[in-house]
Amino acid sequence: MGQSRDRGGLPTARSGGGSRRRKIQKSFNNLKITVLCGFITILVLRGTIGFGNLGGHGANSDSGQKVIEDIDRILREIRSDSDPDDDETPPVDSASNSTSLAADNSTTAAAAAAAAAKNYTLGPKISDWNERRRRWLSENPGFPSQVAGGKPRILLVTGSPPNPCDNPIGDHYLLKSTKNKIDYCRLHGIEIVYNMAHLDRELAGYWAKLPLIRRLMLSHPEVEWIWWMDSDALFTDMAFEIPLSHYDAHNLVIHGYPDLLFAQHSWIALNTGSFLLRNCQWSLDLLDAWAPMGPKGPIREEAGRILTANLKGRPAFEADDQSALIYLLLSQQDRWSDKVYIENSYFLHGFWAGLVERYEEMMDKYHPGLGDERWPFVTHFVGCKPCGSYGDYPVEKCLGSMERAFNFADNQVLRLYGFDHRGLSSPKIRRIRNQTATPLDVKDQLSLQARISSS
Amino acid sequence: MGQSRDRGGLPTARSGGGSRRRKIQKSFNNLKITVLCGFITILVLRGTIGFGNLGGHGANSDSGQKVIEDIDRILREIRSDSDPDDDETPPVDSASNSTSLAADNSTTAAAAAAAAAKNYTLGPKISDWNERRRRWLSENPGFPSQVAGGKPRILLVTGSPPNPCDNPIGDHYLLKSTKNKIDYCRLHGIEIVYNMAHLDRELAGYWAKLPLIRRLMLSHPEVEWIWWMDSDALFTDMAFEIPLSHYDAHNLVIHGYPDLLFAQHSWIALNTGSFLLRNCQWSLDLLDAWAPMGPKGPIREEAGRILTANLKGRPAFEADDQSALIYLLLSQQDRWSDKVYIENSYFLHGFWAGLVERYEEMMDKYHPGLGDERWPFVTHFVGCKPCGSYGDYPVEKCLGSMERAFNFADNQVLRLYGFDHRGLSSPKIRRIRNQTATPLDVKDQLSLQARISSS
C-alpha cells in the first residue's frame, strides 16, 4: 500500500512447503534469544556490580540503554521472521480457464503466466466513462468538479497496511507523514483519502494503488485528478501549487526524465511514488493495461524477469508497478505517450538523499514556493521503509532525515502561528513572533512564500 | 495534548531534587533486567532443550512468544520510568511580581498560587474581536465563514505529543484515529488541524488545548466554530451531521448533563474531550477565565485541591481542564451559562464502555445518522491511554474495543466502495457489492444513512 520498493535484493516472499523451515527458524530464534540474554545478563551484572555505587552515571545508564536497544533489535528480527500475513494468500490463477503452472519448463511457465495475466482484470470493462461522468456532473451541480477559485478538484490518495508496523517507530512516522499531508491539503483545498484496506488480494503491496485509484475514480466523478502519494513521501514546500494549467492536454503527470526513459530504458526513469491521474476514460484504459503484470505469484515473478531483462539497471525481483509502467510506456509508446507529462521542472517526487542535508542552506538562500532543487516540493524517502523490517539504508539515517524533513515542512506552517522548531532535528518549538492584541494586522502580512531564517 | 485524563490515581509529576532518586531507580531497573534476563535464559533453554526436536510446535513457539511479551513489558516499564521530557520544564512563576512559594504554610501557598494564577494570561487582552473579525471577513470575501451549502465553517482540532508513544501500539491507534477523523471530515466538509507542538510550556498536557484553540481562533477569522476533539475519540456515525442551527444563540456546545452539573456539582458533569467553541469575543473571554488553574506546578496542584474539595466524586490530583471548566461554570454561572449548550440528545462524546459491545446489535436494528445511543456519533476511549504507559483499563480490552470502533466506523465508508470488514475485530475486508460497468447508477442509490447488516 504505497510502500517504496527495494532498489535491490530479493523479496522475502515465501513459497509453499516452508513449514519445516519456519520451525527450524523459530528454534534458531530461541537460541538467539538465549545467547543474547545470557550475554546481557553478564553485561548488566558487570555494570551494576562493577560500578556498583548508587551515585554512578555513565556505565549504568549507558549499558542499560544499550541493553534496551539490543533487546529491541532482537525483537524486531524475531517479528520479521514470523509467518507472513495471510492477507498475502497463495496466489490463484486469476482466470477461469486455469492453465497448469506446475511444469518446470520456463518457456511453458512464461506462456502460462502471459495467458493468465491476459485474463486478469481490475473490473468490468468500461468504455464510456467520459460521457457518463459528464452527464453525472451536469445532473449533480452540488458536486462540482471545481473547487473554490475555479481550481480542478483534486483527491490526494495515500495509505498504509491495516496492521501495526513491524518496526514500532514506523507507525510514529506514518502519523507524522499523515499530519504533513493534512497540513498541505488544508492549505491548498485538497481532499484526502487514507486507505488501510486491501481491495484486491492479488494486487497487494505496491500494486494496491491500482485497484484503489480505479475504485475512487468511479466512485467520485466529481474529482478531476487523483493524486497518488506514497506514505513515505513528505511535502516540504507548503507554498507550492501544482501548475495544473500546464496539464490541460495530459492525463498522467509523473516525475521523471525523458532521456532516461526513451533513450536508456532505465528502470528508475519515472517514479510512481507521487503522480496525478486524470479521472477519465484514458486513465481507466491505462490502469487496465498496467495491471496485468501485478497479480501475485507466477505472473508477477515472470513479469519481473521480463522487466529485468528489458529495463536498464533493474535488479532481479518480482514485477513492481513502477517498472511495469515504464515498460508499458516504452512498449506501447504510440498509444500512451502523447498524454503523459514527464515533469521535472519541480520535485513532484524528490529523492531524499542529497536534499535533506541542504535544508539549512535552503532556508538561508531561498524561500517556499519554488518547488524545485532550491526548495523541494516533495521529499520522498525511497528505500527507507520505516514501517518494515529491512530498508536499503541505515535506520538511524533514515529516521533522522525524516525528522528533519518533517520539521522543515512544519516550520512553514508553524510560522503562520508565530512559532518554529528549535532546530530541524528537534520536536520542540520556540516562539518567533510576540503575541499582539491585533492579530489580524499581522495575518494580512503573513505569506506562505516568505523567507524563513535558519538561525 | 488531548489525552483523556485519569479518573483516579495521582499524576506522575516529578518535583525537583529527584536526581538521586532517579539514579536509584535506574540501578533498580538494571537489576530488574538482569533478573528477568536470567529467568528468560533458563526458560528458553528449557523450551529449546527440553522439547528439543526441530519438529515441535507448541512449547517452543508459545515460550518464544511469551518471552517477547515479557521483554516488551519490561522495556515499557523501563521507558516509563525514564526522565521526563524536559518540555515539562520546572514550572515558573508566571508573573513578573513573583511571589515566593517556598513556605510550607498551606494558606500562604494557596494565597500565593491564587496570586500567581491571577497573573497568568494566554496572551494580550483582546476586547474587540467580534468587530475585528467582522471587518476582516468583509474585506476578505475569498475566505468566507460559510462553506458549500451555506454551512458555517468548522475547524476540527486534535493532536498528540511530538514524541513516539511510550507504548508502540499507541502510535498505530493514533494513526487509525487520524484516518477516522480524515474520513468524517472529508464527508462533511470540515478542515482539520492536527497539532503536535507544545505552544505553551506551562499549559502542557490536557491543558494544551487552550492556547492552541485561542491561537487558531485568532489566526483563522474565517472559521466560525473550533471543534476540539481528543485523539482517543473516534467518529462512529459517519452520517451524522451536527445540528448547528440549534446553537445560533450559544457559543459553547459540550456534552453533559445539567442535573449532574448544577445539582450535583459532579466532576464528570461535562466532557471536554469533544466540544465546539464559537470564534468570538465571548469564547476568548472564557478561555482567559478558564486558563488560570492550568499552569504547571504549585498553581495547578493548589487548584486541584480546590477542585477536589468542591466537585463531587473528584479524586485528588492536579487540576485538569474539565474539572476547571465545570468549576468555572458553577462559580460564575450568571456570566457564562446562558451561552453554554449542554448537549445530550446525541453523543457528541460517548463513553466507550457500554457502547462498543453493542455495535452488532446496532447494525441489526438501526442505521447511521442517528448519533445517539442507537448509533453513537462519537465513541470516546476515556481512560484507555493507548499512547501512554498506564491506563485505567486492561490494555487488551482497550485495544480490542478501539479496533471494533474503528472498523464499525470504517464499514460506513467502505460500503460506499462496495466493501466491509469481515468482522468488527478484523482488519481484513470483503467485497459486498459486485463491480459493474455502470458504477454511477449504483452511486446514486447509495446513502450514508442506509442500513448496514452485521452478518
Coordinates of C-alpha atoms in Angstrom, one line a residue, chain B:
Chain B
M1 CA -2.4 17.4 24.1
G2 CA -5.9 16.0 24.1
Q3 CA -5.2 12.9 26.2
S4 CA -8.0 11.6 28.3
R5 CA -7.4 12.1 32.0
D6 CA -7.1 9.7 34.8
R7 CA -10.3 9.1 36.7
G8 CA -8.2 8.3 39.7
G9 CA -4.6 8.0 40.9
L10 CA -2.0 10.6 41.5
P11 CA -0.2 12.0 38.5
T12 CA 3.4 11.1 37.9
A13 CA 4.7 14.7 38.2
R14 CA 8.2 15.0 39.5
S15 CA 9.4 17.6 41.9
G16 CA 12.9 18.9 41.8
G17 CA 15.7 17.2 43.7
G18 CA 14.7 13.7 42.4
S19 CA 18.1 13.2 40.8
R20 CA 19.4 10.7 43.4
R21 CA 16.0 9.0 43.4
R22 CA 16.3 8.6 39.6
K23 CA 19.7 7.1 39.9
I24 CA 18.4 4.6 42.4
Q25 CA 15.6 3.9 40.1
K26 CA 18.0 3.3 37.2
S27 CA 20.0 0.8 39.2
F28 CA 16.9 -0.9 40.3
N29 CA 15.9 -1.2 36.6
N30 CA 19.2 -2.7 35.7
L31 CA 18.7 -5.3 38.4
K32 CA 15.3 -6.0 37.1
I33 CA 16.6 -6.6 33.6
T34 CA 19.3 -8.9 35.0
V35 CA 16.9 -11.0 37.0
L36 CA 14.4 -11.2 34.1
C37 CA 17.1 -12.0 31.6
G38 CA 18.4 -14.7 33.8
F39 CA 14.9 -16.1 34.1
I40 CA 14.3 -15.9 30.4
T41 CA 17.6 -17.6 29.7
I42 CA 16.5 -20.5 31.8
L43 CA 13.0 -20.5 30.4
V44 CA 14.2 -20.5 26.8
L45 CA 16.9 -23.0 27.4
R46 CA 14.3 -25.4 28.9
G47 CA 12.0 -24.8 26.0
T48 CA 14.7 -25.4 23.4
I49 CA 16.4 -28.3 25.0
G50 CA 13.6 -30.0 26.9
F51 CA 11.3 -30.2 23.8
G52 CA 14.3 -30.2 21.7
N53 CA 13.3 -31.8 18.4
L54 CA 13.1 -29.5 15.5
G55 CA 9.6 -30.5 14.5
G56 CA 7.9 -29.4 17.6
H57 CA 5.3 -26.6 17.8
G58 CA 3.6 -25.6 21.0
A59 CA 6.1 -25.2 23.7
N60 CA 8.8 -23.6 21.6
S61 CA 6.6 -21.0 19.9
D62 CA 4.5 -20.4 23.0
S63 CA 7.5 -19.7 25.2
G64 CA 9.2 -17.7 22.5
Q65 CA 6.1 -15.5 22.1
K66 CA 5.8 -15.2 25.9
V67 CA 9.5 -14.3 26.0
I68 CA 8.8 -11.5 23.6
E69 CA 5.8 -10.3 25.5
D70 CA 7.8 -10.3 28.8
I71 CA 10.7 -8.4 27.3
D72 CA 8.3 -5.9 25.8
R73 CA 6.6 -5.4 29.1
I74 CA 9.9 -4.8 30.9
L75 CA 11.0 -2.4 28.2
R76 CA 7.8 -0.4 28.6
E77 CA 8.2 -0.2 32.3
I78 CA 11.8 1.0 31.9
R79 CA 10.8 3.6 29.4
S80 CA 8.0 4.9 31.6
D81 CA 10.5 5.4 34.5
S82 CA 12.8 7.3 32.3
D83 CA 13.5 11.0 32.8
P84 CA 10.5 13.2 32.0
D85 CA 10.6 15.1 28.7
D86 CA 12.2 18.4 29.6
D87 CA 9.4 20.1 27.7
E88 CA 7.7 19.7 31.0
T89 CA 10.2 22.2 32.5
P90 CA 10.1 23.1 36.2
P91 CA 7.2 25.4 36.4
V92 CA 8.0 29.1 36.8
D93 CA 6.0 31.8 38.4
S94 CA 4.1 33.1 35.5
A95 CA 4.1 36.7 36.8
S96 CA 6.8 39.3 36.9
N97 CA 5.9 40.1 40.5
S98 CA 6.9 36.6 41.6
T99 CA 5.6 35.6 45.0
S100 CA 7.8 33.2 46.9
L101 CA 6.2 29.8 47.1
A102 CA 8.7 28.2 49.4
A103 CA 6.7 28.4 52.5
D104 CA 5.1 25.3 53.8
N105 CA 2.1 27.0 55.1
S106 CA -0.8 25.8 53.1
T107 CA -2.8 29.0 53.5
T108 CA 0.2 31.0 52.3
A109 CA 0.7 28.6 49.5
A110 CA -2.9 28.8 48.4
A111 CA -2.9 32.6 48.5
A112 CA 0.4 32.7 46.6
A113 CA -0.9 30.3 44.0
A114 CA -4.0 32.3 43.6
A115 CA -2.0 35.5 43.2
A116 CA 0.3 33.9 40.6
A117 CA -2.7 32.4 38.8
K118 CA -4.3 35.8 38.5
N119 CA -1.2 36.9 36.7
Y120 CA -1.2 34.2 34.2
T121 CA -2.6 35.1 30.8
L122 CA -2.9 33.2 27.5
G123 CA -1.9 36.4 25.7
P124 CA -2.5 40.1 25.4
K125 CA -6.1 41.0 26.3
I126 CA -8.3 41.4 23.2
S127 CA -11.7 43.1 23.7
D128 CA -12.9 43.9 20.2
W129 CA -12.6 40.6 18.5
N130 CA -16.2 40.4 17.1
E131 CA -15.8 43.8 15.4
R132 CA -12.3 43.0 14.1
R133 CA -13.4 39.6 12.8
R134 CA -16.5 41.1 11.1
R135 CA -14.3 43.7 9.4
W136 CA -11.7 41.2 8.2
L137 CA -14.4 38.9 6.7
S138 CA -15.9 41.8 4.8
E139 CA -12.5 42.8 3.4
N140 CA -11.6 39.2 2.5
P141 CA -14.6 37.7 0.6
G142 CA -12.3 35.0 -0.7
F143 CA -12.3 33.5 2.8
P144 CA -16.0 33.2 3.7
S145 CA -17.1 31.9 7.1
Q146 CA -19.5 29.6 5.3
V147 CA -18.7 26.6 3.2
A148 CA -20.6 24.9 0.4
G149 CA -24.3 24.6 1.3
G150 CA -24.3 27.6 3.5
K151 CA -22.9 25.7 6.4
P152 CA -20.7 27.6 8.9
R153 CA -17.1 26.8 8.5
I154 CA -15.8 24.3 11.2
L155 CA -12.2 23.6 12.0
L156 CA -11.6 20.2 13.8
V157 CA -8.6 20.5 16.1
T158 CA -6.9 17.4 17.5
G159 CA -3.3 16.3 18.2
S160 CA -0.8 14.3 20.1
P161 CA 2.7 14.8 21.6
P162 CA 5.6 15.1 19.1
N163 CA 7.5 12.1 20.5
P164 CA 6.8 8.4 19.9
C165 CA 4.3 6.9 22.3
D166 CA 5.6 5.0 25.3
N167 CA 3.6 2.1 24.1
P168 CA 4.4 1.4 20.4
I169 CA 0.9 0.3 19.6
G170 CA -0.2 3.7 20.7
D171 CA 1.1 5.3 17.5
H172 CA -0.7 2.8 15.4
Y173 CA -4.0 3.7 17.1
L174 CA -3.3 7.4 16.8
L175 CA -2.8 6.8 13.1
K176 CA -6.1 4.9 12.8
S177 CA -7.8 7.6 14.9
T178 CA -6.5 10.2 12.5
K179 CA -7.7 8.3 9.4
N180 CA -11.1 8.0 11.1
K181 CA -11.2 11.8 11.5
I182 CA -10.0 12.4 7.9
D183 CA -12.9 10.2 6.7
Y184 CA -15.6 12.0 8.7
C185 CA -14.3 15.5 7.9
R186 CA -14.0 14.7 4.2
L187 CA -17.6 13.6 4.1
H188 CA -18.8 16.7 6.0
G189 CA -16.6 19.4 4.5
I190 CA -14.7 20.1 7.7
E191 CA -11.0 21.1 7.8
I192 CA -8.5 19.5 10.3
V193 CA -5.6 20.9 12.2
Y194 CA -3.5 18.1 13.8
N195 CA -1.3 19.7 16.4
M196 CA 2.0 18.1 17.6
A197 CA 3.6 21.2 19.2
H198 CA 3.6 22.5 22.7
L199 CA 2.5 26.1 22.3
D200 CA 2.8 26.9 25.9
R201 CA 5.1 25.1 28.3
E202 CA 3.0 26.0 31.3
L203 CA -0.2 24.7 29.9
A204 CA 1.1 21.3 28.9
G205 CA -0.9 18.0 28.9
Y206 CA -4.7 18.2 28.7
W207 CA -4.5 22.0 29.2
A208 CA -2.6 22.4 25.9
K209 CA -5.8 22.7 24.0
L210 CA -6.5 26.1 25.5
P211 CA -3.6 28.1 24.0
L212 CA -4.0 26.1 20.8
I213 CA -7.7 26.9 20.4
R214 CA -7.0 30.6 21.1
R215 CA -4.2 30.7 18.6
L216 CA -6.3 29.1 15.9
M217 CA -9.3 31.4 16.5
L218 CA -7.1 34.5 16.1
S219 CA -5.3 33.1 13.1
H220 CA -8.4 31.9 11.3
P221 CA -11.1 34.5 11.4
E222 CA -12.8 32.7 8.6
V223 CA -13.5 29.8 10.9
E224 CA -16.9 30.1 12.7
W225 CA -16.5 27.1 15.0
I226 CA -13.5 25.4 16.5
W227 CA -14.3 21.8 17.3
W228 CA -11.8 20.3 19.8
M229 CA -11.6 16.5 19.7
D230 CA -9.4 14.2 21.8
S231 CA -7.0 11.8 19.9
D232 CA -8.7 8.9 21.7
A233 CA -12.2 9.8 20.4
L234 CA -13.4 8.1 17.3
F235 CA -16.3 9.1 14.9
T236 CA -18.7 6.1 14.9
D237 CA -21.6 7.7 13.0
M238 CA -20.3 8.8 9.6
A239 CA -23.7 10.1 8.5
F240 CA -24.5 12.3 11.5
E241 CA -24.4 16.0 10.9
I242 CA -24.1 18.3 13.9
P243 CA -27.3 20.4 14.1
L244 CA -25.5 23.7 14.2
S245 CA -28.8 25.6 13.7
H246 CA -29.7 24.6 17.3
Y247 CA -26.8 26.6 18.5
D248 CA -27.4 30.0 16.9
A249 CA -27.7 31.6 20.4
H250 CA -24.9 29.7 22.0
N251 CA -21.1 29.8 21.9
L252 CA -20.0 26.6 23.7
V253 CA -21.6 23.2 22.8
I254 CA -20.5 20.5 25.1
H255 CA -21.8 17.0 26.1
G256 CA -23.0 16.7 29.6
Y257 CA -26.0 16.5 32.0
P258 CA -27.4 19.7 33.6
D259 CA -28.5 17.8 36.7
L260 CA -25.1 16.4 37.3
L261 CA -23.7 19.9 36.8
F262 CA -26.0 22.3 38.6
A263 CA -27.5 20.0 41.2
Q264 CA -24.7 17.5 42.0
H265 CA -21.6 19.5 41.1
S266 CA -20.2 16.3 39.7
W267 CA -16.7 16.4 38.2
I268 CA -17.8 14.4 35.2
A269 CA -20.9 16.5 34.5
L270 CA -19.4 17.7 31.3
N271 CA -16.7 16.2 28.9
T272 CA -14.1 18.4 27.3
G273 CA -13.0 15.6 25.0
S274 CA -15.2 16.8 22.3
F275 CA -16.8 20.3 22.2
L276 CA -17.4 23.2 19.9
L277 CA -16.4 26.8 20.6
R278 CA -17.6 29.7 18.5
N279 CA -14.9 32.0 17.2
C280 CA -16.0 35.2 19.1
Q281 CA -15.2 37.5 21.9
W282 CA -17.2 35.5 24.5
S283 CA -15.0 32.5 23.8
L284 CA -11.8 34.5 24.1
D285 CA -13.1 35.7 27.5
L286 CA -14.0 32.1 28.5
L287 CA -10.5 30.9 27.6
D288 CA -9.0 33.7 29.6
A289 CA -11.2 32.8 32.6
W290 CA -10.6 29.1 32.2
A291 CA -6.8 29.1 31.9
P292 CA -5.6 30.3 35.3
M293 CA -6.0 26.9 37.0
G294 CA -3.7 25.4 34.4
P295 CA -0.1 26.5 34.8
K296 CA 2.0 23.5 35.9
G297 CA 3.4 23.3 39.4
P298 CA 2.1 24.8 42.6
I299 CA -0.7 26.6 40.8
R300 CA -2.1 23.5 39.2
E301 CA -1.7 21.5 42.3
E302 CA -3.4 24.0 44.5
A303 CA -6.2 24.4 42.0
G304 CA -6.5 20.6 42.1
R305 CA -7.1 20.7 45.8
I306 CA -9.8 23.3 45.3
L307 CA -11.5 21.3 42.6
T308 CA -11.4 18.1 44.6
A309 CA -12.9 19.9 47.6
N310 CA -15.7 21.4 45.5
L311 CA -16.6 18.8 42.9
K312 CA -18.4 15.6 43.7
G313 CA -16.5 12.4 43.2
R314 CA -13.3 14.0 42.1
P315 CA -10.2 12.2 43.2
A316 CA -7.2 14.1 44.5
F317 CA -4.9 15.1 41.6
E318 CA -3.7 18.3 39.9
A319 CA -6.2 20.5 38.2
D320 CA -7.5 19.2 34.9
D321 CA -9.2 21.4 32.2
Q322 CA -12.5 19.5 32.5
S323 CA -12.9 20.0 36.2
A324 CA -11.8 23.6 35.9
L325 CA -14.4 24.4 33.3
I326 CA -17.1 22.8 35.5
Y327 CA -16.0 24.8 38.4
L328 CA -15.9 28.0 36.4
L329 CA -19.4 27.5 35.0
L330 CA -20.7 26.8 38.5
S331 CA -18.9 29.6 40.3
Q332 CA -19.6 32.2 37.6
Q333 CA -22.9 30.8 36.4
D334 CA -24.5 34.2 35.7
R335 CA -21.7 35.2 33.4
W336 CA -21.4 32.1 31.2
S337 CA -24.3 29.7 31.4
D338 CA -26.7 31.4 29.0
K339 CA -24.3 30.8 26.2
V340 CA -23.5 27.2 27.1
Y341 CA -25.5 24.5 25.4
I342 CA -25.2 21.3 27.4
E343 CA -25.9 18.7 24.7
N344 CA -27.0 15.2 25.4
S345 CA -29.6 14.4 22.7
Y346 CA -26.7 12.8 20.8
F347 CA -23.3 11.5 21.7
L348 CA -21.0 14.5 20.9
H349 CA -19.0 12.5 23.4
G350 CA -19.9 8.8 24.0
F351 CA -18.1 6.9 26.8
W352 CA -16.9 3.7 25.2
A353 CA -17.8 1.1 27.8
G354 CA -21.4 0.2 27.2
L355 CA -21.2 1.2 23.6
V356 CA -18.6 -1.0 22.0
E357 CA -20.2 -4.3 23.0
R358 CA -23.4 -3.3 21.2
Y359 CA -22.2 -2.5 17.7
E360 CA -23.5 -5.7 16.2
E361 CA -26.9 -5.1 17.8
M362 CA -26.9 -1.6 16.4
M363 CA -26.1 -2.9 13.0
D364 CA -29.0 -5.3 13.2
K365 CA -31.6 -2.8 14.4
Y366 CA -30.6 0.7 13.4
H367 CA -28.7 2.7 10.8
P368 CA -26.1 5.5 10.6
G369 CA -27.3 9.1 11.1
L370 CA -28.9 8.8 14.5
G371 CA -25.9 9.9 16.5
D372 CA -27.4 8.7 19.9
E373 CA -27.3 5.6 21.9
R374 CA -28.8 3.7 18.9
W375 CA -25.8 4.6 16.7
P376 CA -23.3 6.8 18.7
F377 CA -21.9 9.8 17.0
V378 CA -18.6 9.6 18.8
T379 CA -17.1 6.8 20.9
H380 CA -14.6 8.2 23.3
F381 CA -12.0 5.9 24.9
V382 CA -11.6 7.8 28.1
G383 CA -9.1 6.2 30.4
C384 CA -7.5 3.9 27.8
K385 CA -4.4 6.0 27.1
P386 CA -3.1 3.7 24.3
C387 CA -0.1 6.1 23.8
G388 CA 0.9 6.2 27.5
S389 CA 2.1 3.6 29.9
Y390 CA -0.7 3.4 32.4
G391 CA -4.4 3.3 31.5
D392 CA -7.3 2.8 33.8
Y393 CA -8.5 -0.3 32.0
P394 CA -6.7 -3.5 30.8
V395 CA -4.7 -2.8 27.7
E396 CA -6.2 -5.7 25.7
K397 CA -9.7 -4.6 26.4
C398 CA -9.0 -1.1 25.3
L399 CA -7.2 -2.0 22.1
G400 CA -9.7 -4.6 21.2
S401 CA -12.5 -2.2 21.7
M402 CA -10.8 0.6 19.8
E403 CA -10.3 -1.8 16.9
R404 CA -14.0 -2.6 16.9
A405 CA -15.0 1.1 17.0
F406 CA -12.6 1.8 14.1
N407 CA -13.9 -1.0 12.0
F408 CA -17.5 -0.1 12.8
A409 CA -16.9 3.4 11.5
D410 CA -14.8 2.2 8.6
N411 CA -17.6 -0.1 7.4
Q412 CA -19.7 3.0 6.9
V413 CA -17.1 4.4 4.5
L414 CA -16.0 1.2 2.8
R415 CA -19.6 0.2 1.9
L416 CA -19.7 3.2 -0.4
Y417 CA -16.9 1.5 -2.3
G418 CA -18.5 -2.0 -2.1
F419 CA -16.6 -3.5 0.8
D420 CA -16.8 -4.0 4.5
H421 CA -14.8 -5.7 7.3
R422 CA -15.1 -9.4 7.8
G423 CA -15.9 -8.8 11.4
L424 CA -15.5 -5.9 13.7
S425 CA -12.3 -7.2 15.1
S426 CA -10.8 -7.9 11.7
P427 CA -8.6 -5.6 9.6
K428 CA -9.4 -7.7 6.6
I429 CA -12.2 -6.7 4.2
R430 CA -14.5 -8.5 1.9
R431 CA -16.5 -7.4 -1.2
I432 CA -20.2 -6.9 -0.5
R433 CA -21.2 -5.5 -3.9
N434 CA -20.1 -6.7 -7.3
Q435 CA -18.4 -4.4 -9.6
T436 CA -20.4 -3.1 -12.5
A437 CA -19.8 -1.4 -15.8
T438 CA -22.2 1.4 -14.8
P439 CA -20.9 2.5 -11.4
L440 CA -22.7 5.8 -11.3
D441 CA -26.1 4.1 -11.4
V442 CA -25.2 2.4 -8.1
K443 CA -23.7 5.6 -6.7
D444 CA -27.0 7.5 -6.9
Q445 CA -28.6 4.8 -4.8
L446 CA -26.0 4.8 -2.1
S447 CA -26.7 6.7 1.1
L448 CA -24.5 7.1 4.1
Q449 CA -27.7 6.7 6.2
A450 CA -28.7 3.3 4.8
R451 CA -28.8 0.2 6.9
I452 CA -25.7 -1.9 7.4
S453 CA -26.0 -5.6 8.0
S454 CA -23.9 -7.2 10.8
S455 CA -23.8 -10.6 9.1

